[in-house]
Amino acid sequence: LERAAASGQYEDTWLLPSGQTYHVTGHPHADGSLAFLFEDISTETAMTRSFRTEIQLSQTVIDAVEEAIAVFSPAGDLITSNAAYAALWRVDPAATLGSVRILDALRHWQSMAQPNSVWADIRDFVGDMHERAEWVADCAMVDGRRMECRVVPLQGGATLVGFSAAMPEYPSIPPASGSAVGRNPSIA
């Protein structure tokens, strides 16, 4: 401690049993003495821990959503995605965050999906900063699975693109004549 402080290189964070956290630095002082600066960073440390916990909780919640979600910044950078997205598009989220732009994602999606004009619409939507509204389109994977693609404008110009399995369309069956649809037959 003394040697590091004498050379002006002592710096450490002390976690005290009381829960307080101090940032300690040591510097040489006049006449060969040493000066130590003790800075109480307990509040900042607690806020940082709380912030990290909130981020981890948010990611856990997003990962629990069944819809495959990717969020792009106004500049078109992928800023978050969930586990369903990683599974659907076979990507490693750790390798893609901060390094994938909307055009990269679109090329990847197009390589795994059937041709569709929705890809150009998504590209234009992410780059548009004017008034935007949520919209939904159908697309299909190369293996034939039908998907519903949802595009949602978010606060600050970000865009959420979500993919979920399209619900099968069943023909509507009209109720039988004289049936008590929506009524309690015992009250009739």
Coordinates of N, CA, C and O in Angstrom, one line a residue:
L1 N 0.8 -1.2 0.0 CA 0.0 0.0 0.0 C 0.9 1.2 0.0 O 0.7 2.1 -0.8
E2 N 1.9 1.2 0.9 CA 2.7 2.4 1.0 C 3.6 2.6 -0.3 O 3.7 3.7 -0.8
R3 N 4.1 1.5 -0.8 CA 4.9 1.6 -2.0 C 4.1 2.1 -3.2 O 4.5 2.9 -4.0
A4 N 2.9 1.6 -3.4 CA 2.0 2.0 -4.5 C 1.6 3.5 -4.3 O 1.6 4.2 -5.3
A5 N 1.3 3.9 -3.1 CA 0.9 5.3 -2.9 C 2.1 6.2 -3.1 O 2.0 7.3 -3.6
A6 N 3.3 5.8 -2.7 CA 4.5 6.6 -2.9 C 4.8 6.8 -4.3 O 5.3 7.9 -4.7
S7 N 4.4 5.9 -5.2 CA 4.7 6.1 -6.6 C 3.4 6.7 -7.3 O 3.4 6.9 -8.5
G8 N 2.4 7.0 -6.5 CA 1.2 7.7 -7.0 C 0.3 6.8 -7.7 O -0.6 7.2 -8.5
Q9 N 0.4 5.5 -7.5 CA -0.4 4.5 -8.2 C -1.4 3.7 -7.3 O -1.9 2.7 -7.8
Y10 N -1.6 4.1 -6.1 CA -2.5 3.3 -5.3 C -3.9 3.8 -5.5 O -4.3 5.0 -5.4
E11 N -4.8 2.8 -5.9 CA -6.2 3.1 -6.1 C -6.9 1.8 -5.8 O -6.5 0.7 -6.3
D12 N -8.0 1.9 -5.0 CA -8.7 0.7 -4.6 C -10.1 1.0 -4.2 O -10.4 2.2 -3.9
T13 N -11.0 0.1 -4.2 CA -12.3 0.2 -3.7 C -12.5 -0.7 -2.5 O -12.2 -1.8 -2.5
W14 N -12.9 -0.1 -1.4 CA -13.0 -0.8 -0.1 C -14.5 -1.0 0.2 O -15.2 0.0 0.3
L15 N -14.9 -2.2 0.4 CA -16.2 -2.6 0.8 C -16.2 -2.9 2.3 O -15.6 -3.9 2.7
L16 N -16.8 -2.1 3.0 CA -16.8 -2.2 4.5 C -18.0 -3.1 5.0 O -19.0 -3.1 4.3
P17 N -17.8 -3.8 6.1 CA -18.8 -4.6 6.7 C -20.1 -3.9 6.9 O -21.2 -4.4 6.9
S18 N -20.0 -2.6 7.1 CA -21.2 -1.8 7.4 C -22.1 -1.6 6.2 O -23.2 -1.0 6.2
G19 N -21.5 -1.9 5.0 CA -22.3 -1.7 3.7 C -21.8 -0.5 3.0 O -22.2 -0.3 1.8
Q20 N -20.9 0.3 3.6 CA -20.4 1.5 2.9 C -19.3 1.0 2.0 O -18.6 0.0 2.2
T21 N -19.1 1.8 0.9 CA -18.1 1.6 -0.1 C -17.3 2.9 -0.2 O -17.8 4.0 -0.4
Y22 N -16.0 2.7 -0.2 CA -15.0 3.8 -0.3 C -14.1 3.6 -1.5 O -13.6 2.5 -1.7
H23 N -13.9 4.7 -2.2 CA -12.9 4.7 -3.3 C -11.6 5.3 -2.6 O -11.7 6.5 -2.2
V24 N -10.5 4.6 -2.6 CA -9.3 5.1 -1.9 C -8.2 5.3 -2.9 O -7.9 4.4 -3.7
T25 N -7.6 6.5 -2.8 CA -6.4 6.7 -3.7 C -5.3 7.2 -2.8 O -5.5 7.9 -1.8
G26 N -4.1 6.9 -3.2 CA -2.9 7.3 -2.4 C -1.9 8.0 -3.3 O -1.7 7.6 -4.5
H27 N -1.4 9.2 -2.8 CA -0.5 10.0 -3.6 C 0.7 10.4 -2.7 O 0.5 10.6 -1.5
P28 N 1.9 10.6 -3.4 CA 3.0 11.1 -2.6 C 2.7 12.6 -2.2 O 2.0 13.3 -2.9
H29 N 3.2 13.0 -1.1 CA 3.0 14.3 -0.6 C 4.4 14.9 -0.2 O 5.4 14.2 -0.2
A30 N 4.4 16.2 0.2 CA 5.7 16.9 0.5 C 6.4 16.2 1.6 O 5.8 15.5 2.5
D31 N 7.7 16.2 1.6 CA 8.6 15.7 2.6 C 8.5 14.2 2.8 O 8.7 13.6 3.9
G32 N 8.2 13.5 1.7 CA 8.1 12.0 1.7 C 6.9 11.4 2.4 O 6.8 10.2 2.6
S33 N 6.0 12.3 2.7 CA 4.7 11.7 3.3 C 3.8 11.3 2.3 O 4.0 11.5 1.1
L34 N 2.7 10.6 2.7 CA 1.7 10.1 1.8 C 0.4 10.7 2.1 O 0.0 10.9 3.3
A35 N -0.4 11.0 1.1 CA -1.8 11.5 1.3 C -2.7 10.5 0.7 O -2.6 10.0 -0.4
F36 N -3.7 10.1 1.6 CA -4.8 9.2 1.1 C -6.1 9.9 1.0 O -6.4 10.7 1.9
L37 N -6.8 9.7 0.0 CA -8.1 10.3 -0.2 C -9.2 9.2 -0.1 O -9.1 8.2 -0.8
F38 N -10.1 9.4 0.9 CA -11.1 8.4 1.1 C -12.4 9.0 0.6 O -12.9 10.0 1.2
E39 N -13.0 8.5 -0.5 CA -14.2 9.0 -1.0 C -15.4 8.0 -0.8 O -15.3 6.9 -1.3
D40 N -16.4 8.5 -0.2 CA -17.6 7.6 0.1 C -18.4 7.5 -1.2 O -19.0 8.5 -1.7
I41 N -18.4 6.3 -1.8 CA -19.1 6.1 -3.1 C -20.3 5.1 -2.9 O -20.8 4.5 -3.8
S42 N -20.7 5.0 -1.6 CA -21.8 4.1 -1.3 C -23.1 4.3 -2.1 O -23.7 3.4 -2.6
T43 N -23.5 5.6 -2.2 CA -24.7 5.9 -3.0 C -24.6 5.5 -4.4 O -25.5 4.9 -5.0
E44 N -23.5 5.9 -5.0 CA -23.3 5.6 -6.5 C -23.2 4.1 -6.7 O -23.8 3.6 -7.7
T45 N -22.5 3.4 -5.8 CA -22.4 1.9 -5.9 C -23.8 1.3 -5.8 O -24.1 0.4 -6.6
A46 N -24.6 1.7 -4.8 CA -25.9 1.2 -4.6 C -26.8 1.4 -5.9 O -27.6 0.6 -6.3
M47 N -26.7 2.7 -6.4 CA -27.5 3.0 -7.6 C -27.0 2.1 -8.8 O -27.9 1.6 -9.6
T48 N -25.7 1.9 -9.0 CA -25.2 1.1 -10.0 C -25.7 -0.4 -9.9 O -26.2 -1.0 -10.9
R49 N -25.7 -0.9 -8.7 CA -26.2 -2.3 -8.5 C -27.7 -2.3 -8.8 O -28.1 -3.3 -9.4
S50 N -28.4 -1.3 -8.3 CA -29.8 -1.3 -8.6 C -30.1 -1.2 -10.1 O -31.0 -1.9 -10.6
F51 N -29.4 -0.4 -10.8 CA -29.5 -0.3 -12.2 C -29.2 -1.6 -12.9 O -30.0 -2.0 -13.8
R52 N -28.2 -2.3 -12.5 CA -27.8 -3.6 -13.1 C -28.9 -4.6 -12.9 O -29.3 -5.4 -13.7
T53 N -29.5 -4.6 -11.7 CA -30.5 -5.5 -11.3 C -31.8 -5.2 -12.2 O -32.4 -6.2 -12.7
E54 N -32.1 -4.0 -12.4 CA -33.2 -3.6 -13.2 C -33.0 -4.1 -14.7 O -33.9 -4.6 -15.3
I55 N -31.8 -3.9 -15.2 CA -31.5 -4.3 -16.5 C -31.6 -5.8 -16.7 O -32.2 -6.3 -17.6
Q56 N -31.1 -6.6 -15.7 CA -31.2 -8.0 -15.7 C -32.6 -8.5 -15.6 O -33.0 -9.4 -16.3
L57 N -33.4 -7.8 -14.8 CA -34.8 -8.2 -14.7 C -35.6 -7.9 -16.0 O -36.4 -8.7 -16.5
S58 N -35.3 -6.7 -16.6 CA -35.9 -6.4 -17.9 C -35.6 -7.4 -18.9 O -36.5 -7.8 -19.7
Q59 N -34.3 -7.8 -19.0 CA -34.0 -8.8 -20.0 C -34.7 -10.2 -19.7 O -35.1 -10.9 -20.6
T60 N -34.8 -10.5 -18.4 CA -35.5 -11.8 -18.1 C -36.9 -11.7 -18.5 O -37.5 -12.7 -19.0
V61 N -37.6 -10.6 -18.3 CA -39.0 -10.4 -18.7 C -39.1 -10.5 -20.2 O -39.9 -11.2 -20.8
I62 N -38.2 -9.8 -21.0 CA -38.2 -9.8 -22.4 C -38.0 -11.2 -22.9 O -38.6 -11.7 -23.9
D63 N -37.1 -12.0 -22.3 CA -36.8 -13.4 -22.7 C -38.0 -14.3 -22.4 O -38.2 -15.3 -23.1
A64 N -38.9 -13.9 -21.5 CA -40.0 -14.7 -21.2 C -41.2 -14.6 -22.2 O -42.1 -15.4 -22.3
V65 N -41.1 -13.5 -23.0 CA -42.1 -13.2 -24.0 C -41.9 -14.2 -25.2 O -40.8 -14.5 -25.6
E66 N -43.0 -14.9 -25.6 CA -42.9 -15.9 -26.7 C -42.6 -15.2 -28.1 O -42.1 -15.9 -28.9
E67 N -43.1 -14.0 -28.3 CA -42.8 -13.3 -29.6 C -41.3 -13.1 -29.7 O -40.7 -12.6 -28.8
A68 N -40.8 -13.3 -30.9 CA -39.4 -13.1 -31.2 C -39.2 -11.6 -31.4 O -39.9 -11.0 -32.3
I69 N -38.5 -10.9 -30.5 CA -38.4 -9.4 -30.5 C -37.0 -8.9 -30.8 O -36.1 -9.4 -30.2
A70 N -36.9 -7.9 -31.7 CA -35.7 -7.2 -31.9 C -36.0 -5.7 -31.8 O -37.0 -5.3 -32.4
V71 N -35.2 -4.9 -31.2 CA -35.4 -3.5 -31.1 C -34.2 -2.8 -31.7 O -33.1 -3.1 -31.4
F72 N -34.5 -1.8 -32.6 CA -33.5 -1.1 -33.3 C -33.6 0.4 -32.9 O -34.6 1.0 -32.7
S73 N -32.4 1.0 -32.7 CA -32.3 2.4 -32.4 C -32.7 3.2 -33.6 O -32.8 2.7 -34.7
P74 N -32.9 4.5 -33.4 CA -33.3 5.4 -34.6 C -32.2 5.4 -35.7 O -32.5 5.5 -36.9
A75 N -31.0 5.1 -35.3 CA -29.9 5.0 -36.3 C -29.9 3.6 -37.0 O -29.1 3.4 -37.9
G76 N -30.7 2.7 -36.5 CA -30.8 1.4 -37.2 C -29.9 0.3 -36.5 O -29.7 -0.8 -37.1
D77 N -29.4 0.6 -35.3 CA -28.6 -0.4 -34.6 C -29.4 -1.3 -33.7 O -30.4 -0.8 -33.1
L78 N -29.1 -2.6 -33.7 CA -29.9 -3.6 -32.9 C -29.4 -3.3 -31.4 O -28.3 -3.3 -31.1
I79 N -30.4 -2.9 -30.6 CA -30.1 -2.5 -29.2 C -30.5 -3.6 -28.2 O -30.0 -3.6 -27.1
T80 N -31.5 -4.4 -28.6 CA -31.9 -5.5 -27.7 C -32.7 -6.5 -28.5 O -33.3 -6.2 -29.5
S81 N -32.7 -7.8 -28.0 CA -33.5 -8.8 -28.6 C -33.7 -9.8 -27.5 O -33.2 -9.7 -26.4
N82 N -34.6 -10.8 -27.8 CA -34.9 -11.8 -26.7 C -34.5 -13.2 -27.1 O -34.0 -13.4 -28.2
A83 N -34.7 -14.1 -26.2 CA -34.3 -15.5 -26.4 C -35.1 -16.1 -27.6 O -34.6 -16.9 -28.4
A84 N -36.4 -15.7 -27.7 CA -37.2 -16.3 -28.8 C -36.7 -15.8 -30.2 O -36.7 -16.5 -31.2
Y85 N -36.2 -14.6 -30.2 CA -35.6 -14.0 -31.4 C -34.3 -14.8 -31.8 O -34.1 -15.2 -32.9
A86 N -33.5 -15.1 -30.8 CA -32.2 -15.9 -31.0 C -32.6 -17.3 -31.5 O -31.9 -17.8 -32.4
A87 N -33.6 -17.9 -31.0 CA -34.0 -19.2 -31.4 C -34.6 -19.2 -32.8 O -34.2 -20.1 -33.7
L88 N -35.5 -18.3 -33.1 CA -36.1 -18.2 -34.5 C -35.1 -18.0 -35.6 O -35.1 -18.6 -36.6
W89 N -34.2 -17.0 -35.3 CA -33.3 -16.5 -36.4 C -31.9 -17.2 -36.2 O -31.0 -16.8 -37.0
R90 N -31.8 -18.0 -35.2 CA -30.5 -18.7 -35.0 C -29.3 -17.8 -34.9 O -28.3 -17.9 -35.7
V91 N -29.4 -16.8 -34.0 CA -28.3 -15.8 -33.8 C -27.9 -15.9 -32.3 O -28.7 -16.2 -31.5
D92 N -26.7 -15.5 -32.1 CA -26.2 -15.4 -30.7 C -26.3 -13.9 -30.3 O -25.6 -13.0 -30.9
P93 N -27.2 -13.6 -29.3 CA -27.4 -12.2 -28.9 C -26.1 -11.5 -28.5 O -25.9 -10.4 -28.7
A94 N -25.3 -12.3 -27.8 CA -24.0 -11.6 -27.3 C -23.1 -11.2 -28.5 O -22.4 -10.2 -28.4
A95 N -23.2 -11.9 -29.6 CA -22.4 -11.5 -30.8 C -23.1 -10.5 -31.7 O -22.4 -9.9 -32.5
T96 N -24.4 -10.3 -31.5 CA -25.1 -9.3 -32.4 C -25.3 -8.0 -31.8 O -25.3 -7.0 -32.6
L97 N -25.5 -7.8 -30.5 CA -25.8 -6.5 -30.0 C -24.7 -5.5 -30.2 O -23.5 -5.8 -29.9
G98 N -25.1 -4.4 -30.7 CA -24.1 -3.3 -31.0 C -23.3 -3.5 -32.3 O -22.6 -2.6 -32.7
S99 N -23.4 -4.6 -32.9 CA -22.7 -4.9 -34.1 C -23.6 -5.1 -35.3 O -23.1 -5.2 -36.5
V100 N -24.9 -5.3 -35.1 CA -25.8 -5.5 -36.2 C -26.7 -4.3 -36.5 O -27.2 -3.7 -35.5
R101 N -26.8 -4.0 -37.7 CA -27.6 -2.9 -38.1 C -28.8 -3.4 -38.8 O -28.9 -4.6 -39.1
I102 N -29.8 -2.6 -39.0 CA -31.1 -3.1 -39.6 C -30.9 -3.8 -41.0 O -31.5 -4.8 -41.3
L103 N -29.9 -3.2 -41.8 CA -29.7 -3.9 -43.1 C -29.1 -5.3 -42.9 O -29.4 -6.2 -43.7
D104 N -28.2 -5.4 -41.9 CA -27.7 -6.8 -41.6 C -28.8 -7.7 -41.2 O -28.8 -8.9 -41.7
A105 N -29.6 -7.3 -40.3 CA -30.7 -8.1 -39.9 C -31.7 -8.5 -41.0 O -32.1 -9.6 -41.2
L106 N -32.0 -7.5 -41.9 CA -32.9 -7.8 -43.0 C -32.3 -8.8 -43.9 O -33.0 -9.7 -44.4
R107 N -31.0 -8.7 -44.2 CA -30.3 -9.7 -45.1 C -30.4 -11.1 -44.5 O -30.7 -12.1 -45.2
H108 N -30.2 -11.1 -43.2 CA -30.3 -12.4 -42.5 C -31.8 -13.0 -42.5 O -32.0 -14.1 -42.8
W109 N -32.7 -12.1 -42.2 CA -34.1 -12.5 -42.3 C -34.5 -13.0 -43.7 O -35.2 -14.0 -43.8
Q110 N -34.1 -12.3 -44.7 CA -34.4 -12.6 -46.1 C -33.8 -14.0 -46.4 O -34.4 -14.7 -47.2
S111 N -32.6 -14.3 -45.9 CA -32.0 -15.6 -46.2 C -32.7 -16.8 -45.6 O -32.6 -17.9 -46.1
M112 N -33.5 -16.5 -44.6 CA -34.3 -17.6 -43.9 C -35.8 -17.6 -44.2 O -36.5 -18.4 -43.6
A113 N -36.2 -16.6 -45.0 CA -37.6 -16.4 -45.2 C -37.9 -16.4 -46.7 O -37.0 -16.2 -47.5
Q114 N -39.2 -16.6 -47.1 CA -39.6 -16.5 -48.5 C -39.6 -15.1 -48.9 O -39.8 -14.2 -48.0
P115 N -39.4 -14.8 -50.2 CA -39.4 -13.4 -50.7 C -40.7 -12.7 -50.2 O -41.8 -13.3 -50.3
N116 N -40.5 -11.4 -49.8 CA -41.7 -10.7 -49.4 C -41.3 -9.2 -49.4 O -40.2 -8.8 -49.0
S117 N -42.2 -8.3 -49.8 CA -42.0 -6.9 -49.8 C -41.9 -6.3 -48.4 O -41.5 -5.1 -48.2
V118 N -42.3 -7.1 -47.4 CA -42.3 -6.5 -46.0 C -40.9 -6.1 -45.6 O -40.8 -5.2 -44.8
W119 N -39.9 -6.8 -46.1 CA -38.5 -6.4 -45.7 C -38.1 -5.0 -46.0 O -37.6 -4.3 -45.2
A120 N -38.5 -4.6 -47.2 CA -38.2 -3.2 -47.6 C -39.1 -2.2 -46.8 O -38.6 -1.1 -46.4
D121 N -40.3 -2.6 -46.5 CA -41.1 -1.8 -45.6 C -40.5 -1.6 -44.3 O -40.6 -0.5 -43.7
I122 N -40.0 -2.6 -43.7 CA -39.3 -2.5 -42.4 C -38.1 -1.6 -42.4 O -38.0 -0.7 -41.6
R123 N -37.3 -1.8 -43.5 CA -36.1 -0.9 -43.7 C -36.5 0.5 -43.7 O -36.0 1.4 -43.0
D124 N -37.6 0.9 -44.5 CA -38.0 2.3 -44.6 C -38.6 2.8 -43.3 O -38.4 3.9 -42.9
F125 N -39.3 1.9 -42.5 CA -40.0 2.3 -41.3 C -38.9 2.6 -40.2 O -39.0 3.6 -39.5
V126 N -37.9 1.8 -40.1 CA -36.8 2.1 -39.1 C -36.1 3.4 -39.4 O -35.8 4.1 -38.5
G127 N -35.9 3.7 -40.6 CA -35.2 4.9 -41.0 C -36.1 6.2 -41.0 O -35.6 7.3 -41.1
D128 N -37.4 6.0 -40.9 CA -38.3 7.2 -40.9 C -38.5 7.8 -39.5 O -38.9 7.1 -38.6
M129 N -38.3 9.0 -39.4 CA -38.5 9.7 -38.1 C -39.8 10.5 -38.0 O -40.1 11.2 -37.1
H130 N -40.6 10.4 -39.1 CA -41.9 11.1 -39.1 C -42.9 10.4 -38.3 O -42.6 9.3 -37.7
E131 N -44.1 10.8 -38.2 CA -45.2 10.1 -37.5 C -45.3 8.7 -38.0 O -45.5 8.5 -39.2
R132 N -45.3 7.8 -37.1 CA -45.3 6.4 -37.5 C -46.4 5.7 -36.7 O -46.7 6.1 -35.5
A133 N -47.0 4.6 -37.2 CA -48.0 3.9 -36.5 C -47.7 2.4 -36.6 O -47.1 1.9 -37.6
E134 N -48.1 1.6 -35.6 CA -47.9 0.2 -35.6 C -48.6 -0.5 -36.8 O -49.6 -0.1 -37.2
W135 N -47.9 -1.5 -37.4 CA -48.5 -2.3 -38.4 C -48.1 -3.7 -38.4 O -47.1 -4.1 -37.7
V136 N -48.9 -4.6 -39.0 CA -48.6 -6.0 -39.0 C -48.7 -6.6 -40.4 O -49.4 -6.1 -41.2
A137 N -47.8 -7.5 -40.7 CA -47.7 -8.1 -42.0 C -47.5 -9.6 -41.9 O -46.9 -10.1 -40.9
D138 N -47.9 -10.4 -42.9 CA -47.6 -11.8 -42.9 C -46.3 -12.1 -43.7 O -46.0 -11.4 -44.7
C139 N -45.6 -13.1 -43.2 CA -44.4 -13.6 -44.0 C -44.3 -15.1 -43.7 O -45.0 -15.6 -42.9
A140 N -43.4 -15.7 -44.5 CA -43.3 -17.2 -44.3 C -41.8 -17.5 -44.3 O -41.0 -16.9 -45.1
M141 N -41.4 -18.5 -43.5 CA -40.1 -18.9 -43.5 C -39.8 -19.8 -44.7 O -40.8 -20.3 -45.3
V142 N -38.6 -20.1 -45.0 CA -38.3 -21.0 -46.2 C -38.9 -22.4 -46.0 O -39.2 -23.1 -47.0
D143 N -39.0 -22.8 -44.7 CA -39.6 -24.2 -44.5 C -41.2 -24.1 -44.6 O -41.8 -25.2 -44.3
G144 N -41.7 -23.0 -44.9 CA -43.2 -22.9 -45.0 C -44.0 -22.4 -43.8 O -45.2 -22.1 -43.9
R145 N -43.3 -22.3 -42.7 CA -44.0 -21.8 -41.5 C -44.5 -20.4 -41.7 O -43.7 -19.5 -42.1
R146 N -45.7 -20.1 -41.5 CA -46.3 -18.8 -41.6 C -46.0 -18.0 -40.3 O -46.1 -18.5 -39.2
M147 N -45.5 -16.7 -40.5 CA -45.2 -15.9 -39.4 C -46.0 -14.6 -39.5 O -46.3 -14.1 -40.6
E148 N -46.2 -14.0 -38.4 CA -46.8 -12.6 -38.3 C -45.7 -11.7 -37.9 O -45.0 -12.0 -36.9
C149 N -45.5 -10.7 -38.7 CA -44.4 -9.7 -38.4 C -45.1 -8.4 -37.9 O -46.0 -7.9 -38.6
R150 N -44.8 -8.0 -36.7 CA -45.3 -6.8 -36.1 C -44.3 -5.7 -36.0 O -43.2 -6.0 -35.5
V151 N -44.5 -4.5 -36.5 CA -43.6 -3.4 -36.4 C -44.2 -2.3 -35.6 O -45.3 -1.8 -35.9
V152 N -43.5 -1.9 -34.5 CA -44.0 -0.9 -33.6 C -43.1 0.2 -33.3 O -41.9 0.0 -33.0
P153 N -43.5 1.5 -33.5 CA -42.7 2.6 -33.2 C -42.6 2.7 -31.7 O -43.6 2.5 -31.0
L154 N -41.4 3.0 -31.2 CA -41.2 3.1 -29.7 C -40.7 4.6 -29.4 O -40.3 5.3 -30.3
Q155 N -40.7 4.9 -28.2 CA -40.3 6.2 -27.7 C -38.9 6.5 -28.2 O -38.0 5.6 -28.2
G156 N -38.6 7.7 -28.5 CA -37.3 8.2 -28.9 C -36.9 7.8 -30.3 O -35.7 7.9 -30.7
G157 N -37.8 7.3 -31.1 CA -37.5 6.9 -32.5 C -37.1 5.5 -32.7 O -36.7 5.1 -33.8
A158 N -37.0 4.7 -31.6 CA -36.6 3.3 -31.7 C -37.8 2.5 -32.4 O -38.9 3.0 -32.5
T159 N -37.5 1.3 -32.9 CA -38.5 0.4 -33.5 C -38.4 -1.0 -33.0 O -37.3 -1.5 -32.9
L160 N -39.5 -1.6 -32.6 CA -39.6 -3.0 -32.3 C -40.1 -3.7 -33.5 O -41.1 -3.4 -34.1
V161 N -39.4 -4.8 -33.8 CA -39.9 -5.7 -34.8 C -40.1 -7.1 -34.1 O -39.1 -7.6 -33.5
G162 N -41.3 -7.6 -34.2 CA -41.6 -8.8 -33.5 C -42.1 -9.9 -34.5 O -42.8 -9.5 -35.5
F163 N -41.8 -11.1 -34.2 CA -42.2 -12.2 -35.1 C -42.9 -13.3 -34.2 O -42.4 -13.7 -33.2
S164 N -44.1 -13.7 -34.7 CA -44.7 -14.8 -33.9 C -45.4 -15.7 -35.0 O -45.7 -15.3 -36.1
A165 N -45.7 -16.9 -34.5 CA -46.3 -17.9 -35.4 C -47.7 -17.3 -35.8 O -48.5 -16.9 -34.9
A166 N -48.0 -17.4 -37.1 CA -49.3 -16.9 -37.5 C -50.4 -17.9 -37.0 O -50.2 -19.1 -37.1
M167 N -51.5 -17.4 -36.6 CA -52.6 -18.2 -36.1 C -53.3 -18.8 -37.4 O -53.5 -18.1 -38.4
P168 N -53.6 -20.1 -37.3 CA -54.3 -20.7 -38.5 C -55.7 -20.0 -38.7 O -56.3 -19.7 -37.7
E169 N -56.1 -19.9 -39.9 CA -57.4 -19.3 -40.2 C -58.4 -20.4 -40.3 O -58.3 -21.3 -41.1
Y170 N -59.4 -20.3 -39.4 CA -60.5 -21.3 -39.4 C -61.7 -20.6 -40.0 O -62.0 -19.5 -39.7
P171 N -62.4 -21.3 -40.8 CA -63.6 -20.7 -41.4 C -64.6 -20.5 -40.2 O -64.7 -21.3 -39.3
S172 N -65.3 -19.4 -40.3 CA -66.3 -19.1 -39.2 C -67.5 -20.0 -39.4 O -68.0 -20.2 -40.5
I173 N -68.0 -20.6 -38.3 CA -69.2 -21.4 -38.4 C -70.4 -20.7 -37.8 O -70.3 -20.4 -36.6
P174 N -71.4 -20.4 -38.6 CA -72.5 -19.7 -38.0 C -73.2 -20.6 -37.0 O -73.3 -21.8 -37.1
P175 N -73.8 -19.9 -35.9 CA -74.5 -20.7 -34.9 C -75.8 -21.4 -35.6 O -76.3 -20.9 -36.5
A176 N -76.1 -22.5 -35.0 CA -77.3 -23.2 -35.5 C -78.5 -22.4 -35.3 O -78.6 -21.6 -34.4
S177 N -79.5 -22.5 -36.2 CA -80.7 -21.7 -36.1 C -81.4 -22.0 -34.8 O -81.6 -23.1 -34.3
G178 N -81.8 -20.9 -34.1 CA -82.5 -21.0 -32.8 C -81.6 -21.3 -31.6 O -82.1 -21.6 -30.6
S179 N -80.3 -21.3 -31.8 CA -79.4 -21.7 -30.7 C -79.4 -20.6 -29.7 O -79.7 -19.4 -30.0
A180 N -79.0 -20.9 -28.5 CA -79.0 -19.9 -27.5 C -77.5 -19.4 -27.2 O -77.0 -19.4 -26.1
V181 N -76.9 -18.9 -28.3 CA -75.6 -18.4 -28.2 C -75.6 -17.1 -27.4 O -76.3 -16.2 -27.7
G182 N -74.8 -17.1 -26.3 CA -74.7 -15.9 -25.5 C -75.8 -15.8 -24.5 O -75.9 -14.8 -23.8
R183 N -76.7 -16.8 -24.4 CA -77.8 -16.7 -23.4 C -77.7 -18.0 -22.5 O -77.2 -19.0 -22.9
N184 N -78.2 -17.8 -21.3 CA -78.2 -18.9 -20.4 C -79.5 -19.7 -20.7 O -80.6 -19.1 -20.5
P185 N -79.5 -20.9 -21.2 CA -80.7 -21.6 -21.6 C -81.7 -21.8 -20.4 O -82.9 -22.0 -20.6
S186 N -81.2 -21.9 -19.2 CA -82.1 -22.1 -18.1 C -82.9 -20.9 -17.8 O -83.9 -21.0 -17.1
I187 N -82.6 -19.7 -18.3 CA -83.3 -18.5 -18.1 C -84.3 -18.2 -19.2 O -85.3 -17.5 -19.0
A188 N -84.2 -18.9 -20.3 CA -85.0 -18.6 -21.5 C -86.4 -18.8 -21.2 O -87.4 -18.6 -20.8

